[in-house]
PDB file of C-alpha atoms in Angstrom:
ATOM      1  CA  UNK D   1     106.963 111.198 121.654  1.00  0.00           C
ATOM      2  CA  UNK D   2     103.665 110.945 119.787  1.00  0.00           C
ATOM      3  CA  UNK D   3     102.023 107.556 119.215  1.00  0.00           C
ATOM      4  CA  UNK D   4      99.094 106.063 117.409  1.00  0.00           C
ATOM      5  CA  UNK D   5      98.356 102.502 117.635  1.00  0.00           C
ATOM      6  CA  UNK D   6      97.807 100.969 113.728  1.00  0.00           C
ATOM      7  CA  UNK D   7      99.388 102.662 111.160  1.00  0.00           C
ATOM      8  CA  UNK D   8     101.600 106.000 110.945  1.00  0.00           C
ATOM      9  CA  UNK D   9      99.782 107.514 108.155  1.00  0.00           C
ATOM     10  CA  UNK D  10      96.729 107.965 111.156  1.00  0.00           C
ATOM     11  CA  UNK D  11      98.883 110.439 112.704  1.00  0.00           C
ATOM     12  CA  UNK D  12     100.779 112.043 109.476  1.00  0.00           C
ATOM     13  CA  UNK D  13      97.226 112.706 108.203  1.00  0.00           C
ATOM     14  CA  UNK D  14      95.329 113.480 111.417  1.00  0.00           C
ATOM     15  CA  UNK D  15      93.024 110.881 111.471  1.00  0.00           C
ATOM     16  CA  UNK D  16      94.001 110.185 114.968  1.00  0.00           C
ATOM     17  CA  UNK D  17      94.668 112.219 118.154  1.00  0.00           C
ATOM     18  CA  UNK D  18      98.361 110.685 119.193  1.00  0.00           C
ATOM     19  CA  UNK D  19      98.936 109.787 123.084  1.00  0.00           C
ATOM     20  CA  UNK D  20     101.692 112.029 124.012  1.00  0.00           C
ATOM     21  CA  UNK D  21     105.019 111.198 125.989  1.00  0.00           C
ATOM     22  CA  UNK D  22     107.704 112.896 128.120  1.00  0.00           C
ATOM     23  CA  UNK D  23     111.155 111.109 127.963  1.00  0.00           C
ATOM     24  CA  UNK D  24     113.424 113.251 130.588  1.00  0.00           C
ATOM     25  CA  UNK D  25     117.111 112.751 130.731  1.00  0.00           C
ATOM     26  CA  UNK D  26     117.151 110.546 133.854  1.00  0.00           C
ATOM     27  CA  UNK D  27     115.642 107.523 131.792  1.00  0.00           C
ATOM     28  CA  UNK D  28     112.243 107.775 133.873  1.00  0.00           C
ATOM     29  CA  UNK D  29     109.455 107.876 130.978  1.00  0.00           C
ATOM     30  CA  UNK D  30     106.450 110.347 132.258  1.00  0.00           C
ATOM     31  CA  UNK D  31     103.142 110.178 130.693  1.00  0.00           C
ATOM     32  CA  UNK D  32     101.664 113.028 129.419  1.00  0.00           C
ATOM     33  CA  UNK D  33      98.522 111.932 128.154  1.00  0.00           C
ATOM     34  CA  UNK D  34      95.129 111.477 129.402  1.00  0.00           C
ATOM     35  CA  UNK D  35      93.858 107.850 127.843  1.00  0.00           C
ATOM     36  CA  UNK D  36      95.412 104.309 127.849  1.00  0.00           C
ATOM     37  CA  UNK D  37      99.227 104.121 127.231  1.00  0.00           C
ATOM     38  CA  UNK D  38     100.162 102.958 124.238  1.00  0.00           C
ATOM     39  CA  UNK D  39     103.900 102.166 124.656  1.00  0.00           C
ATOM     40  CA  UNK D  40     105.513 100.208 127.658  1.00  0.00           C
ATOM     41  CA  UNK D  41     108.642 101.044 129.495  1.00  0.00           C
ATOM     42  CA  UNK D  42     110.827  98.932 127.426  1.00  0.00           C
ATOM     43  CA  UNK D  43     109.104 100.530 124.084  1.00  0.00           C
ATOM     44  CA  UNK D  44     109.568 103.500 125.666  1.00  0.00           C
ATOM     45  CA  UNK D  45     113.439 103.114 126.503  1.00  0.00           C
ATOM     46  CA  UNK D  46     114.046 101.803 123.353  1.00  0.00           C
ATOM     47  CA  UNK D  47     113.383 105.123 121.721  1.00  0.00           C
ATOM     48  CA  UNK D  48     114.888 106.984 124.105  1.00  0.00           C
ATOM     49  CA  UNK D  49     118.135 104.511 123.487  1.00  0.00           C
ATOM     50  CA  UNK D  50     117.981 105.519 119.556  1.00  0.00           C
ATOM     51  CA  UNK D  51     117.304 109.238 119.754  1.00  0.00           C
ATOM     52  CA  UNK D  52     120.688 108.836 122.204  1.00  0.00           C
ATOM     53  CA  UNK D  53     122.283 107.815 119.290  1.00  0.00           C
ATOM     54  CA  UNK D  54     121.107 109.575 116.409  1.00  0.00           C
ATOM     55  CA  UNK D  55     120.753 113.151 117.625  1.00  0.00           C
ATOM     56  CA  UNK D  56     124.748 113.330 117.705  1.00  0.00           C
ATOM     57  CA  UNK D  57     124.538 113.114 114.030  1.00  0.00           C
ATOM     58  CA  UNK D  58     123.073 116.179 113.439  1.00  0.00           C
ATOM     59  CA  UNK D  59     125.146 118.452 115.840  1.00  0.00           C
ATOM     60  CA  UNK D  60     125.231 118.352 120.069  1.00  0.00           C
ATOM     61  CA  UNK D  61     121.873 120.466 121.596  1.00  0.00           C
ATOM     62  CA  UNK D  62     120.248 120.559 117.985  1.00  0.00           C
ATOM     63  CA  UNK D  63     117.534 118.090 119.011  1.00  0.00           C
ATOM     64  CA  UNK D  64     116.278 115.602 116.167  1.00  0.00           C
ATOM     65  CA  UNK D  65     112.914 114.378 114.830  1.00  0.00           C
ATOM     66  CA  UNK D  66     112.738 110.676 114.722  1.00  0.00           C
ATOM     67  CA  UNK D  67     110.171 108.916 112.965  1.00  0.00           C
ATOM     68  CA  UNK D  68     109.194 105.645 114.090  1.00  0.00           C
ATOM     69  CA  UNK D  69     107.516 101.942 114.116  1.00  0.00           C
ATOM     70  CA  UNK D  70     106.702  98.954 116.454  1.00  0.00           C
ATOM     71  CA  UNK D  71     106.398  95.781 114.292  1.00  0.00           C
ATOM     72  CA  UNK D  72     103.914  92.820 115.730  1.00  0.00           C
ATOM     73  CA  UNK D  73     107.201  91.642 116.590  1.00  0.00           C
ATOM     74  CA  UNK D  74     107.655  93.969 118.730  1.00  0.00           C
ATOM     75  CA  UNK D  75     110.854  95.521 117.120  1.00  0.00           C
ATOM     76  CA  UNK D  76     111.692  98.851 117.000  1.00  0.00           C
ATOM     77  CA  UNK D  77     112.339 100.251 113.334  1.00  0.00           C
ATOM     78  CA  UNK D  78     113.550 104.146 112.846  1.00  0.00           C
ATOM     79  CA  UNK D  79     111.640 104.994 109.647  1.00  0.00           C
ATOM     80  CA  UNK D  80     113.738 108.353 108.947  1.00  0.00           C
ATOM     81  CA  UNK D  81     115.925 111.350 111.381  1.00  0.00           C
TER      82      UNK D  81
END
């Protein structure tokens, strides 16, 4: 997972150097990257909870790129798979 805090386009355009995650099988988020986290646990198990579910859709052991947002809400929102 690759995350920028403020809006995606930092990333897409490489304005911004992302913080980087590791989300193993066994539900136990490990961070990869050196600064401040950006996401929380729960942010963090969200994602892993919708990449469950969409990367069926495009075959078993395929893998699947998942774009993503956090609203100020708090909400996750799957942008595009």
């Amino acid at each position: 997972v690759e995350a920028v805090d403020g809006p995606g386009r930092l990333l897409v355009d490489g304005l911004r150097d992302p913080a980087r995650y590791e989300l193993p099988a066994d539900l136990a988020p490990i961070r990869a990257a050196a600064r401040p986290p950006l996401l929380g646990e729960p942010q963090l198990a969200a994602l892993q909870d919708v990449v469950r579910r969409v990367e069926p859709l495009f075959g078993p052991g395929r893998g699947v790129d998942v774009e993503w947002a956090i609203d100020a809400a708090d909400r996750l929102h799957v942008l595009q798979a």
